[in-house]
Coordinates of N, CA and C in Angstrom, one line a residue:
X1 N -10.0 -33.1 -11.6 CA -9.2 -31.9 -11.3 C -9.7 -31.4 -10.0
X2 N -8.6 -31.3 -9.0 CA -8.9 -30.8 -7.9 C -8.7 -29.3 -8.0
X3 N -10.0 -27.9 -7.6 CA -9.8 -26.8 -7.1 C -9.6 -26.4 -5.8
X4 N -8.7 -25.4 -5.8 CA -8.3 -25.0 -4.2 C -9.4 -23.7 -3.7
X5 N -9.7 -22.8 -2.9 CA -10.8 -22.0 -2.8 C -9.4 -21.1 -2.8
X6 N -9.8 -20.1 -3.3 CA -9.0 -19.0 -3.7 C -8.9 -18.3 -2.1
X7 N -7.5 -17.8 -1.8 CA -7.0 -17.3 -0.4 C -7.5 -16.2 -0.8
X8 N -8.4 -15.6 -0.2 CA -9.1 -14.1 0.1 C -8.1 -13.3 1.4
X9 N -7.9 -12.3 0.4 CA -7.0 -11.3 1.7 C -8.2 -11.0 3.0
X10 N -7.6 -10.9 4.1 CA -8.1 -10.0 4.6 C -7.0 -9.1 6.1
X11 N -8.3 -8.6 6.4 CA -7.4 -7.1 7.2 C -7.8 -7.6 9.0
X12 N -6.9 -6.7 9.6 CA -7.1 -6.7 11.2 C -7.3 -5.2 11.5
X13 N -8.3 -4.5 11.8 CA -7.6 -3.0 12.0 C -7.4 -2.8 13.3
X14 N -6.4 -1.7 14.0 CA -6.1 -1.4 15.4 C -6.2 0.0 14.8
X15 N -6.6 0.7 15.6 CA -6.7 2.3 16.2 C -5.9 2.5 17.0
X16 N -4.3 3.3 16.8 CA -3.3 3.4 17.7 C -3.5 4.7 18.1
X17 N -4.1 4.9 19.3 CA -4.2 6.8 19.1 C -5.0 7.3 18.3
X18 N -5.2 8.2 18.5 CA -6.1 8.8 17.9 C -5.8 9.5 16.0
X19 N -4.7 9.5 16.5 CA -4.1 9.9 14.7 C -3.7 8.7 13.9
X20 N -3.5 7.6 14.8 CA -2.9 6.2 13.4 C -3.7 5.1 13.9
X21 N -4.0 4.5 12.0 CA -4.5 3.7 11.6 C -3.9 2.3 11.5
X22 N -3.6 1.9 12.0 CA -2.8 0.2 11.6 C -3.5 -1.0 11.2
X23 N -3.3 -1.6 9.8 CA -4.4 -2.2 9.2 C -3.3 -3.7 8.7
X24 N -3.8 -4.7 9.3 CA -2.5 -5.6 9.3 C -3.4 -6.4 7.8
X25 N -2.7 -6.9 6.8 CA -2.7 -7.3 5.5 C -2.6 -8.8 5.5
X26 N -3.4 -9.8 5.4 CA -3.1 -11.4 5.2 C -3.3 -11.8 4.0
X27 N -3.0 -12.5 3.3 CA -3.7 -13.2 2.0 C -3.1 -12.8 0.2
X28 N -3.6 -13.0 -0.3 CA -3.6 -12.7 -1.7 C -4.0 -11.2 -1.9
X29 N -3.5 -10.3 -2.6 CA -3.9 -8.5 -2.8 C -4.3 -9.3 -4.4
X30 N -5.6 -9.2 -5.1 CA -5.3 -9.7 -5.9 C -6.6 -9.4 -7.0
X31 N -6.6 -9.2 -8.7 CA -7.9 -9.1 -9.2 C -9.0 -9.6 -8.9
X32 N -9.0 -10.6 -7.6 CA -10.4 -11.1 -6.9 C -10.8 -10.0 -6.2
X33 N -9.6 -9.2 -5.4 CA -10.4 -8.7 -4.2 C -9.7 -7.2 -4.2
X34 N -9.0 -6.7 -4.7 CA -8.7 -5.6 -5.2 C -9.5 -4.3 -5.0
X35 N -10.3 -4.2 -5.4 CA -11.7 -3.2 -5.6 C -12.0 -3.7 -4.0
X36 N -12.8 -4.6 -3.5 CA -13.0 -4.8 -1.8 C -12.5 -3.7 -1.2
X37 N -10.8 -4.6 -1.2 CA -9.7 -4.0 -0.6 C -9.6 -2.4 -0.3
X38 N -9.8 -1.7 -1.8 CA -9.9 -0.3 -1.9 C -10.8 0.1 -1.0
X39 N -12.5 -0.3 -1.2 CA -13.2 0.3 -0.6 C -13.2 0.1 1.4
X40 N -12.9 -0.8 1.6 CA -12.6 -1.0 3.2 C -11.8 -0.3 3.7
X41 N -10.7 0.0 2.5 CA -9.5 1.0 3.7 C -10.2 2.5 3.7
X42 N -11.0 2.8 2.4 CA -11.5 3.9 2.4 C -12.5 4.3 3.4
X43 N -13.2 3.1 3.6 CA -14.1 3.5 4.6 C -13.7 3.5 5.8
X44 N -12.7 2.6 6.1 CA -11.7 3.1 7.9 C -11.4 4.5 7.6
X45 N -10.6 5.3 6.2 CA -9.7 6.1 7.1 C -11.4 7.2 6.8
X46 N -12.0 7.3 6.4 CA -13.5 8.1 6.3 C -14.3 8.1 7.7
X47 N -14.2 6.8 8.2 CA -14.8 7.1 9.6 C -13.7 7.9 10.6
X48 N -12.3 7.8 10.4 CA -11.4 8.2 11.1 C -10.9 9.3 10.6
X49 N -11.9 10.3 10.6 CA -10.9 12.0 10.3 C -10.0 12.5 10.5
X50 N -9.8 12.1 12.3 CA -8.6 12.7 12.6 C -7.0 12.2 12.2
X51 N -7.6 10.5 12.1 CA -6.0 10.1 11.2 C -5.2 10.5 10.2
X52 N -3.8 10.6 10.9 CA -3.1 11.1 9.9 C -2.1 10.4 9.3
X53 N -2.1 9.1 9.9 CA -0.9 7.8 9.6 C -2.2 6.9 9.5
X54 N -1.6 6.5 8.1 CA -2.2 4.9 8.2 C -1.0 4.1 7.5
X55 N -1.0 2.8 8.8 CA 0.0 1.9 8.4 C -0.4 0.6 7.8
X56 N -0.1 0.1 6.9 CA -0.2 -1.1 6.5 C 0.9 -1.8 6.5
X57 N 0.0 -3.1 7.7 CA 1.4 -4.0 7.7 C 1.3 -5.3 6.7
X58 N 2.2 -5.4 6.0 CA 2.2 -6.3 4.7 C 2.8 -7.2 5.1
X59 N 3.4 -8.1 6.2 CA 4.3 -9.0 6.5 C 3.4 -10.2 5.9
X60 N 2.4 -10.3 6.3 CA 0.9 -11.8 6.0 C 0.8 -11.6 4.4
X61 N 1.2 -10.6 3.5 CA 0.9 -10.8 2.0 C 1.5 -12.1 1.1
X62 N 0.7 -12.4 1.0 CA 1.0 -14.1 0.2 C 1.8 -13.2 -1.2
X63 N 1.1 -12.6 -1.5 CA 0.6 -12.9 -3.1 C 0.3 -11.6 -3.6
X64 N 0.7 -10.7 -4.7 CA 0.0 -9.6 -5.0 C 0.2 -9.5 -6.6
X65 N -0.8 -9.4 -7.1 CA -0.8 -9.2 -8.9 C -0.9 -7.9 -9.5
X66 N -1.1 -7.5 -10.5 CA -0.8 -6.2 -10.8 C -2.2 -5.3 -10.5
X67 N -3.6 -5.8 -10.3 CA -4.7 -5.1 -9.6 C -4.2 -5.0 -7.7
X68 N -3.7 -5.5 -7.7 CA -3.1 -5.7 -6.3 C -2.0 -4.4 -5.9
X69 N -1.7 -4.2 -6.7 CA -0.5 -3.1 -7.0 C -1.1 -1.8 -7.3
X70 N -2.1 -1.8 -7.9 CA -3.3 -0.6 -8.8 C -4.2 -0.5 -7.2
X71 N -4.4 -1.0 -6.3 CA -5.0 -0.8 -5.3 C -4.0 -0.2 -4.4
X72 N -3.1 -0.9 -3.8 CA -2.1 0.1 -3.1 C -1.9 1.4 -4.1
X73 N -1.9 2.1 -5.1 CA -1.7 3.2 -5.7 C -3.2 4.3 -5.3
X74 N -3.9 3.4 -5.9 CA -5.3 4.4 -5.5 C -5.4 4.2 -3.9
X75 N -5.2 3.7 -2.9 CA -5.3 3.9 -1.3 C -4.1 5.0 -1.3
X76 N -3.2 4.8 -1.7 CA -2.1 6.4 -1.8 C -2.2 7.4 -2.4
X77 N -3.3 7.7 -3.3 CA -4.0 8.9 -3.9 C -5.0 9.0 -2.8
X78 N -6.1 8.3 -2.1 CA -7.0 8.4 -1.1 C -6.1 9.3 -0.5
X79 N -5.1 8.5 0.1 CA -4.6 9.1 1.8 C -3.9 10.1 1.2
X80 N -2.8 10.7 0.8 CA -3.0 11.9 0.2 C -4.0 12.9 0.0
X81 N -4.8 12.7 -0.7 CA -6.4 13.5 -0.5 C -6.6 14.0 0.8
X82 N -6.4 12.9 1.7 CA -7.1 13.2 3.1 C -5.7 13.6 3.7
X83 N -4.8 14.0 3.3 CA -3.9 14.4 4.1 C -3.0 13.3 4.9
X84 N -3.3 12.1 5.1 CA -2.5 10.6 5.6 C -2.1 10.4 4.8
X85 N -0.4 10.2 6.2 CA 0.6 9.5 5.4 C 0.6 8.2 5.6
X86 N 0.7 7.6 4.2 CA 0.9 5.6 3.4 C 2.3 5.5 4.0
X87 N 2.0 4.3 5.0 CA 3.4 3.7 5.5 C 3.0 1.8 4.9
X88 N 4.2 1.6 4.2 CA 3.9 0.5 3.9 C 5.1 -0.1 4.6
X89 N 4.7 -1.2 6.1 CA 5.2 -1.9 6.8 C 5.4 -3.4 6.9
X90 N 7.2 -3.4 7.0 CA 7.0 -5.1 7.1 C 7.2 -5.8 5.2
X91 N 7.5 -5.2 4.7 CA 6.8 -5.6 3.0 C 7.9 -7.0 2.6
X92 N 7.2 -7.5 2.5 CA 7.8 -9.5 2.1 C 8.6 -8.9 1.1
X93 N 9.7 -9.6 0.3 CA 10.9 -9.8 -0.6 C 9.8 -9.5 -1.9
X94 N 8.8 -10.1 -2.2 CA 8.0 -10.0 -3.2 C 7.4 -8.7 -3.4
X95 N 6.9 -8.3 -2.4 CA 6.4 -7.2 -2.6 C 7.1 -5.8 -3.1
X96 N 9.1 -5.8 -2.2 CA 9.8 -4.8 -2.7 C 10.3 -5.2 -3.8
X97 N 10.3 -6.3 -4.6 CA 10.7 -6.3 -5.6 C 9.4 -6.3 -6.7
X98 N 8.7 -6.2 -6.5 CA 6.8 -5.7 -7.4 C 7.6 -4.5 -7.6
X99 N 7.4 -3.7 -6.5 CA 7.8 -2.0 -6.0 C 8.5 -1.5 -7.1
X100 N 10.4 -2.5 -6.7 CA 11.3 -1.7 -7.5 C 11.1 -1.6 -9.0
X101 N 10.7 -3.2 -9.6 CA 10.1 -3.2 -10.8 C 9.3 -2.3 -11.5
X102 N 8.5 -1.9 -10.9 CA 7.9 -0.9 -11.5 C 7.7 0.2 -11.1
X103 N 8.9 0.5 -10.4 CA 9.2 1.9 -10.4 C 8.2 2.9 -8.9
X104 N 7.4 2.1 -8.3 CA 6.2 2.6 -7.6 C 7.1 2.8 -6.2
X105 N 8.1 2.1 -6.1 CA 8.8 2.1 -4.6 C 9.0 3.6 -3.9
X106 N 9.2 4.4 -4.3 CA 9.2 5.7 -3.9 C 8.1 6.5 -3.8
X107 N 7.3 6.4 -4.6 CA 6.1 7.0 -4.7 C 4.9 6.4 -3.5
X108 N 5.1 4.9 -3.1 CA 4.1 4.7 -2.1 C 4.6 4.7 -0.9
X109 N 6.0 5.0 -0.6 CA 6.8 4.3 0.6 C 7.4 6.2 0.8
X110 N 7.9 7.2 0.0 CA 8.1 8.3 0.2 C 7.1 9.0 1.1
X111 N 7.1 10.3 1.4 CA 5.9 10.9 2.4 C 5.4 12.1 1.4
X112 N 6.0 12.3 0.6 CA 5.3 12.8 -0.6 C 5.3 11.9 -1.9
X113 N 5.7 11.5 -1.9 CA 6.0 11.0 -3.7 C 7.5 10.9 -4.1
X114 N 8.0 12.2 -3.5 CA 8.5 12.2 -4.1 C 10.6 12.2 -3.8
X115 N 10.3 11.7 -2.3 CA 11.6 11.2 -1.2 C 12.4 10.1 -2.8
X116 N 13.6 10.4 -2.6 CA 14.4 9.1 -3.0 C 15.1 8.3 -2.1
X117 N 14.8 7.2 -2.1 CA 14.7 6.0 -1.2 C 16.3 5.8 -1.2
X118 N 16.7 5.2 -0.4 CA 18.6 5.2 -0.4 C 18.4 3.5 -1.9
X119 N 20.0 4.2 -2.1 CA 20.3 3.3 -3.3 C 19.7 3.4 -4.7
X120 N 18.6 4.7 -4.3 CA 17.7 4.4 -5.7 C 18.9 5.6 -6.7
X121 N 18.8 5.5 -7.9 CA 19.5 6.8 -8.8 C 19.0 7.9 -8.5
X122 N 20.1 8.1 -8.7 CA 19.4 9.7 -8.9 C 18.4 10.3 -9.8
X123 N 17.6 11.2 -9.4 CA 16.6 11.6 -10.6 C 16.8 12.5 -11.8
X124 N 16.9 12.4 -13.1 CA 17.5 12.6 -14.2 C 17.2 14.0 -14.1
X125 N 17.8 14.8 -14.6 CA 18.6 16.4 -14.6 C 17.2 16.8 -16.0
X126 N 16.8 18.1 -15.8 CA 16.3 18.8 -16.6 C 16.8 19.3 -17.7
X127 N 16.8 19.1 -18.4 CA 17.2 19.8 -19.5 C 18.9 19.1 -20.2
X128 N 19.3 20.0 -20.8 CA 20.8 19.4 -21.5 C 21.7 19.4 -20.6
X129 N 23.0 18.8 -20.3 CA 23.5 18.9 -19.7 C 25.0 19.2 -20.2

């Protein structure tokens, strides 16, 4: 039995200005490297105070599993915290359909949470109607 060496994500960062972050995404997002992942973007946008945009460009994402998905969520609780807005750029066919699946497509791609994305429903009415 032949093994392959497992595709390890990794990142490019550029400093566009002094307020944005652009962090270009290759590889597998995935329960190997997930946790990594988390802590590197944390420590860019931590050295970079004054950032207020961080973009992640997802075009190079092979591959993303459901810890892969649980990382993009806690990097969008981070940047929130710190006041940066999560731009998720470029995102492969797999990725917006991860997104729509589970419901997360607004919440990481909105500028609060809570923007509705064109084509998505409407959001259900309080109370009786």
């Amino acid at each position: 039995m032949t093994t392959t060496p497992h595709p390890e994500a990794s990142t490019e960062t550029t400093a566009v200005g002094e307020s944005r972050l652009h962090i270009a995404l290759r590889g597998d997002l995935d329960h190997e490297n997930a946790d990594a992942f988390v802590r590197d973007v944390a420590a860019r946008l931590s050295a970079r105070p004054e950032a207020t945009d961080l973009r992640l460009s997802c075009a190079g994402l092979d591959h993303i599993d459901s810890m892969g998905l649980s990382a993009l969520l806690m990097i969008r609780r981070h940047a929130r915290t710190t006041r940066v807005r999560l731009h998720l750029d470029e995102r492969p066919a797999h990725l917006e359909r991860l997104l729509r699946l589970t419901g997360t497509l607004d919440y990481l791609t909105g500028p609060d949470g809570t923007e509705r994305g064109a084509g998505s429903p409407p959001a259900p009415a309080d109370g009786p109607s």
